């Protein structure tokens, strides 16, 4: 092999450097035994000898010189450098380009070398090594011998060659190459040679690629079609011989371009990928010079679409063109400069058409360069904007804020940099996309541009704008748009439902009803069903049961036939109240009216079952809904069940539901994450909840809202991590989210807690909650009905809607704290601020505090001993409770009122304060009648209320009644005292055992509190203190007979040195 390498050095190196024709024949530097070795001395497999023999034939000395020459050409058919596999492709191309030998002279020289060294038993051309894992020794031998028989036995070489090329199963490149060299191509062989070239060009082997370039040289010029040129140019590019490919391309343009693509797109993509801008521009210019009129110019960029770095290359081309424009003399090369800019524009336009939305940086930089060159067009900007907007709402998911942000930047650049008119299509697409956000500034800007570039939006865009501002509660803007709509389209009344919806959304029931009547008069009482449905929705938001019932009856009597949305609205109002019976009746009624059941109806059914504690039934419904023919996502109903278990602190059931959702392929949305975060927060794992929030926002890129942050803030507040509450709030603001009323409510509570801790630890007489009041002062200037109109869920609303509790939720906790601290002036000041804000937000409406604010006021009045005010607050609370607990469809007049199951305990918080006020006044008869009337109306007392009531009766010397009530209501849940000593030898625990932790948070779970038992023990001591008279014995006998378990629990009360026993039993 080194001898052949010496010949290579002679033929290439010597002629390359000194152009000498003498060969180097010295062997003095090699070992004397080197030249006497044979193939057997090499470490080669035995099949290698067979291949060599098959390729070179017999080595007998009887062969003539011409036979040896032909045989050598077959073994080294390229006529190129021997041992060429030792050289890189670029080196081979460089040697062939610079060598002084022609191919014919090279072959003659190599023939002489081969004759001198005819005893060698190995080849010099690198073939493909066989796979050692699949090699069989016999197969290559038979294959090579078969090749010899094909070449030697057939006389009609062209026929054999045709058979080989047309064979669908076996086409041996080496056999085809040997057959090609046996024929003598003529003018009639153009098609055959083109087929041979195409065959070798399509092969994946480098040697076949080289063979295709040699076949091209034998094809007559007139037979070189466009496909032939494309194949050979592709081969040269594979070999990195771009100069040869370019020369062939220049030959092809004037002769073959009219037939089709000659490989211009391949060559251009190659040049652009290697940043050869000058050559790429020359090719583009030559292509357009020779391109026929009917030839599509876009074919030149076909291969550019497949370049992996096309964005970076296009940007680099634009930078090159910008630098070249500043460097050259514009006067002398004006036409060339114009052509270069056009070339850059076409390449840039191609890149922008591909919509690479993940590479925002390069896309923006490319557009800036095109704008700087003065070749950016409005079509390019708008095409990219529309593509980004389509990307932002892919798969009908929530808006992708990154794509939306970039589209807005492009919109601003198009308007303010290029000063171009934006098309209606782009404005409409921008409007539609931004309607899914809360960005009021962008929406107003788009609306202004509608009037700036045109007379105004089209009808559909008008209604879209009105619907968006309706959701924001901006009635004034909706009214202005409605007036403009009526003036431009006087005969079109499709905007009336949108205007009505704005009033309903803002929670202004009186104005909604008034507007409905006005519209009804305008249309001669022919309002469509949408308006009726919106009116029902307005009554539902106000929680006006009588209004809903009356409106529904009017619809059935005078309006159009109700549809599924009508029944869905009614069922939604029932679901919020937990009115399961009426939901089932409405489902049957919708079937009778021919309305198709929807996902929203099933959602309402599931919610009502949950509020009635029918969790098993709810699970059965959501499982069955998977296979029902319903339009829409089932995610919401599954989220209802998941959230219900979260509020019940049932980790096992919540985990099971979450896993089931994933098994069934139910999509997880932002409210699914909210339920999981709520579960962790309710279990006291605020840090884990915060971690899940971070994962949802940064990793999974869910549509995180202020509601998620409010849950985490509430979790930190519950475990006493008040600093983390403020840190979470700051992180929410940094994320660009607008705080909701729920966030502000938690923030105010955290600030008040910090103030109380500061006052208590300092021993100061100061009563002002400085931090909380400072937060409140920052919140109130931004209070508006927009918060009421927002559809997003909010934290801290309890059993009443945002329409009823806003803005009271900003004040209730602060008034409660000030009332407990006896800061009555502060209470009156805060309540006055609340009343003024309500009058400002809802002019002409009476100020009616919601239940939580009434409870806070009762605490203050109780401490101040303002009994008439306590009575007034109790009356207002009971009126609201009767309204909230009333079924949607009124029962018969003869049937007594019964509170809904879900709202049975709604009066317990204010009742406790009212009972304490009655105790202070000594009004025990009123107390008993109040409790009895509540029970008759279907309201129940929770555990805290019953214990408070019993303690009050016992303290007021109604001992027997207290023991009886404890026996009847509380002792069924009594689990007994713990052992006298704990598991670790510590003191016994005061409180009784509970089977499940979730029972502590179940209002229907009744049991005597430790303080109640101690209180009853004090009452028993009072009876015994009466002495051994008949009255004392009679009372003890009555208690023993009517409350034996209670008496046993009191007698077995362990003696504890705690505050309760010290305060109550200290005199005994």
mmCIF file of C-alpha atoms in Angstrom, residues 666-831:
data_model
loop_
_atom_site.group_PDB
_atom_site.id
_atom_site.type_symbol
_atom_site.label_atom_id
_atom_site.label_comp_id
_atom_site.label_asym_id
_atom_site.label_seq_id
_atom_site.Cartn_x
_atom_site.Cartn_y
_atom_site.Cartn_z
ATOM 1 C CA UNK A 666 -60.107 14.579 31.054
ATOM 2 C CA UNK A 667 -58.138 17.780 30.321
ATOM 3 C CA UNK A 668 -56.640 19.504 33.349
ATOM 4 C CA UNK A 669 -57.144 23.262 33.432
ATOM 5 C CA UNK A 670 -56.321 26.162 35.715
ATOM 6 C CA UNK A 671 -59.151 25.308 38.103
ATOM 7 C CA UNK A 672 -57.790 21.774 38.482
ATOM 8 C CA UNK A 673 -54.551 23.292 39.692
ATOM 9 C CA UNK A 674 -56.564 25.626 41.949
ATOM 10 C CA UNK A 675 -58.281 22.636 43.572
ATOM 11 C CA UNK A 676 -54.963 20.881 44.225
ATOM 12 C CA UNK A 677 -53.461 24.074 45.645
ATOM 13 C CA UNK A 678 -56.567 24.520 47.825
ATOM 14 C CA UNK A 679 -56.220 20.962 49.136
ATOM 15 C CA UNK A 680 -52.645 21.548 50.284
ATOM 16 C CA UNK A 681 -53.575 24.906 51.802
ATOM 17 C CA UNK A 682 -56.499 23.376 53.731
ATOM 18 C CA UNK A 683 -54.192 20.668 55.099
ATOM 19 C CA UNK A 684 -51.838 23.333 56.440
ATOM 20 C CA UNK A 685 -49.160 22.646 53.805
ATOM 21 C CA UNK A 686 -48.834 26.208 52.575
ATOM 22 C CA UNK A 687 -45.248 25.761 51.364
ATOM 23 C CA UNK A 688 -46.264 22.755 49.264
ATOM 24 C CA UNK A 689 -49.176 24.748 47.831
ATOM 25 C CA UNK A 690 -46.812 27.571 46.913
ATOM 26 C CA UNK A 691 -44.445 25.097 45.261
ATOM 27 C CA UNK A 692 -47.286 23.666 43.178
ATOM 28 C CA UNK A 693 -48.210 27.198 42.122
ATOM 29 C CA UNK A 694 -44.659 27.828 40.958
ATOM 30 C CA UNK A 695 -44.605 24.548 39.004
ATOM 31 C CA UNK A 696 -47.931 25.349 37.330
ATOM 32 C CA UNK A 697 -46.754 28.835 36.340
ATOM 33 C CA UNK A 698 -43.138 28.325 35.312
ATOM 34 C CA UNK A 699 -43.026 24.712 34.121
ATOM 35 C CA UNK A 700 -46.456 23.748 32.820
ATOM 36 C CA UNK A 701 -47.313 27.319 31.748
ATOM 37 C CA UNK A 702 -50.877 27.068 32.912
ATOM 38 C CA UNK A 703 -53.115 30.118 32.837
ATOM 39 C CA UNK A 704 -52.418 31.157 36.412
ATOM 40 C CA UNK A 705 -54.706 33.899 37.765
ATOM 41 C CA UNK A 706 -54.858 36.022 40.901
ATOM 42 C CA UNK A 707 -57.251 33.423 42.342
ATOM 43 C CA UNK A 708 -54.412 30.889 42.601
ATOM 44 C CA UNK A 709 -52.255 33.394 44.431
ATOM 45 C CA UNK A 710 -55.155 34.241 46.765
ATOM 46 C CA UNK A 711 -55.409 30.559 47.756
ATOM 47 C CA UNK A 712 -51.701 30.389 48.563
ATOM 48 C CA UNK A 713 -51.902 33.672 50.480
ATOM 49 C CA UNK A 714 -54.821 32.258 52.473
ATOM 50 C CA UNK A 715 -52.802 29.127 53.206
ATOM 51 C CA UNK A 716 -49.890 31.149 54.577
ATOM 52 C CA UNK A 717 -52.303 33.259 56.633
ATOM 53 C CA UNK A 718 -53.903 30.155 58.155
ATOM 54 C CA UNK A 719 -50.561 28.795 59.406
ATOM 55 C CA UNK A 720 -49.396 32.195 60.663
ATOM 56 C CA UNK A 721 -46.729 32.902 58.019
ATOM 57 C CA UNK A 722 -47.748 36.493 57.533
ATOM 58 C CA UNK A 723 -44.557 37.666 55.818
ATOM 59 C CA UNK A 724 -45.028 35.020 53.138
ATOM 60 C CA UNK A 725 -48.509 36.457 52.486
ATOM 61 C CA UNK A 726 -46.993 39.764 51.423
ATOM 62 C CA UNK A 727 -44.177 38.076 49.485
ATOM 63 C CA UNK A 728 -46.704 36.028 47.501
ATOM 64 C CA UNK A 729 -48.679 39.179 46.754
ATOM 65 C CA UNK A 730 -45.548 40.932 45.471
ATOM 66 C CA UNK A 731 -44.740 37.925 43.286
ATOM 67 C CA UNK A 732 -48.246 38.085 41.829
ATOM 68 C CA UNK A 733 -47.810 41.759 40.960
ATOM 69 C CA UNK A 734 -44.427 41.002 39.387
ATOM 70 C CA UNK A 735 -46.119 38.381 37.207
ATOM 71 C CA UNK A 736 -48.328 41.145 35.804
ATOM 72 C CA UNK A 737 -51.586 39.892 37.329
ATOM 73 C CA UNK A 738 -54.242 42.291 38.547
ATOM 74 C CA UNK A 739 -55.210 41.593 42.166
ATOM 75 C CA UNK A 740 -58.815 40.656 42.826
ATOM 76 C CA UNK A 741 -61.036 41.407 45.801
ATOM 77 C CA UNK A 742 -60.094 38.020 47.279
ATOM 78 C CA UNK A 743 -56.381 38.912 47.231
ATOM 79 C CA UNK A 744 -57.050 42.248 48.907
ATOM 80 C CA UNK A 745 -59.206 40.555 51.550
ATOM 81 C CA UNK A 746 -56.401 38.166 52.580
ATOM 82 C CA UNK A 747 -53.902 41.014 52.505
ATOM 83 C CA UNK A 748 -56.055 43.090 54.859
ATOM 84 C CA UNK A 749 -56.404 40.182 57.309
ATOM 85 C CA UNK A 750 -52.638 39.610 57.317
ATOM 86 C CA UNK A 751 -52.010 43.293 57.939
ATOM 87 C CA UNK A 752 -54.528 43.337 60.788
ATOM 88 C CA UNK A 753 -52.899 40.253 62.367
ATOM 89 C CA UNK A 754 -49.495 41.943 62.289
ATOM 90 C CA UNK A 755 -50.994 45.054 63.876
ATOM 91 C CA UNK A 756 -52.629 43.032 66.664
ATOM 92 C CA UNK A 757 -49.402 41.184 67.393
ATOM 93 C CA UNK A 758 -47.521 44.490 67.528
ATOM 94 C CA UNK A 759 -50.058 46.063 69.895
ATOM 95 C CA UNK A 760 -50.262 43.013 72.170
ATOM 96 C CA UNK A 761 -46.501 42.542 72.487
ATOM 97 C CA UNK A 762 -45.761 46.223 73.043
ATOM 98 C CA UNK A 763 -48.429 46.670 75.706
ATOM 99 C CA UNK A 764 -49.481 49.903 74.028
ATOM 100 C CA UNK A 765 -52.925 51.412 74.453
ATOM 101 C CA UNK A 766 -53.012 52.189 70.735
ATOM 102 C CA UNK A 767 -56.040 50.760 68.968
ATOM 103 C CA UNK A 768 -55.351 51.689 65.352
ATOM 104 C CA UNK A 769 -54.542 48.912 62.903
ATOM 105 C CA UNK A 770 -52.007 51.015 61.013
ATOM 106 C CA UNK A 771 -50.865 48.500 58.399
ATOM 107 C CA UNK A 772 -54.371 47.267 57.617
ATOM 108 C CA UNK A 773 -55.758 50.783 57.290
ATOM 109 C CA UNK A 774 -52.895 51.807 55.024
ATOM 110 C CA UNK A 775 -53.652 48.837 52.758
ATOM 111 C CA UNK A 776 -57.344 49.742 52.776
ATOM 112 C CA UNK A 777 -56.553 53.335 51.824
ATOM 113 C CA UNK A 778 -54.615 52.075 48.793
ATOM 114 C CA UNK A 779 -57.436 49.738 47.717
ATOM 115 C CA UNK A 780 -60.513 51.961 47.965
ATOM 116 C CA UNK A 781 -59.620 54.494 45.208
ATOM 117 C CA UNK A 782 -59.667 51.627 42.682
ATOM 118 C CA UNK A 783 -62.929 50.067 43.862
ATOM 119 C CA UNK A 784 -65.425 49.757 41.015
ATOM 120 C CA UNK A 785 -68.158 47.504 39.727
ATOM 121 C CA UNK A 786 -65.624 46.002 37.323
ATOM 122 C CA UNK A 787 -64.765 43.628 40.150
ATOM 123 C CA UNK A 788 -68.414 42.552 40.296
ATOM 124 C CA UNK A 789 -68.575 42.021 36.532
ATOM 125 C CA UNK A 790 -65.437 39.847 36.355
ATOM 126 C CA UNK A 791 -66.203 36.180 35.796
ATOM 127 C CA UNK A 792 -63.138 34.836 37.607
ATOM 128 C CA UNK A 793 -63.694 33.027 40.942
ATOM 129 C CA UNK A 794 -62.775 34.859 44.122
ATOM 130 C CA UNK A 795 -61.715 33.795 47.562
ATOM 131 C CA UNK A 796 -63.603 34.654 50.744
ATOM 132 C CA UNK A 797 -67.169 35.087 49.413
ATOM 133 C CA UNK A 798 -68.746 32.525 51.766
ATOM 134 C CA UNK A 799 -72.382 31.708 50.873
ATOM 135 C CA UNK A 800 -73.196 35.024 49.191
ATOM 136 C CA UNK A 801 -72.240 36.188 45.705
ATOM 137 C CA UNK A 802 -69.750 38.918 44.861
ATOM 138 C CA UNK A 803 -72.668 41.117 43.874
ATOM 139 C CA UNK A 804 -73.885 41.053 47.484
ATOM 140 C CA UNK A 805 -70.579 41.024 49.362
ATOM 141 C CA UNK A 806 -68.667 43.674 47.395
ATOM 142 C CA UNK A 807 -67.227 45.956 48.758
ATOM 143 C CA UNK A 808 -68.159 44.749 52.275
ATOM 144 C CA UNK A 809 -65.415 42.120 52.233
ATOM 145 C CA UNK A 810 -62.849 44.929 52.549
ATOM 146 C CA UNK A 811 -64.397 46.067 55.846
ATOM 147 C CA UNK A 812 -65.918 43.103 57.702
ATOM 148 C CA UNK A 813 -62.735 41.746 59.278
ATOM 149 C CA UNK A 814 -61.405 45.154 60.337
ATOM 150 C CA UNK A 815 -64.769 46.051 61.912
ATOM 151 C CA UNK A 816 -64.767 42.674 63.693
ATOM 152 C CA UNK A 817 -61.281 43.282 65.151
ATOM 153 C CA UNK A 818 -62.064 46.839 66.205
ATOM 154 C CA UNK A 819 -65.316 45.631 67.814
ATOM 155 C CA UNK A 820 -63.478 43.006 69.838
ATOM 156 C CA UNK A 821 -60.973 45.638 70.965
ATOM 157 C CA UNK A 822 -63.806 47.995 71.875
ATOM 158 C CA UNK A 823 -62.654 50.649 69.393
ATOM 159 C CA UNK A 824 -66.223 51.695 68.687
ATOM 160 C CA UNK A 825 -65.329 55.012 67.050
ATOM 161 C CA UNK A 826 -63.223 53.138 64.502
ATOM 162 C CA UNK A 827 -66.125 50.786 63.866
ATOM 163 C CA UNK A 828 -68.455 53.681 63.109
ATOM 164 C CA UNK A 829 -65.817 55.358 60.944
ATOM 165 C CA UNK A 830 -65.226 52.247 58.837
ATOM 166 C CA UNK A 831 -68.928 51.555 58.469
#
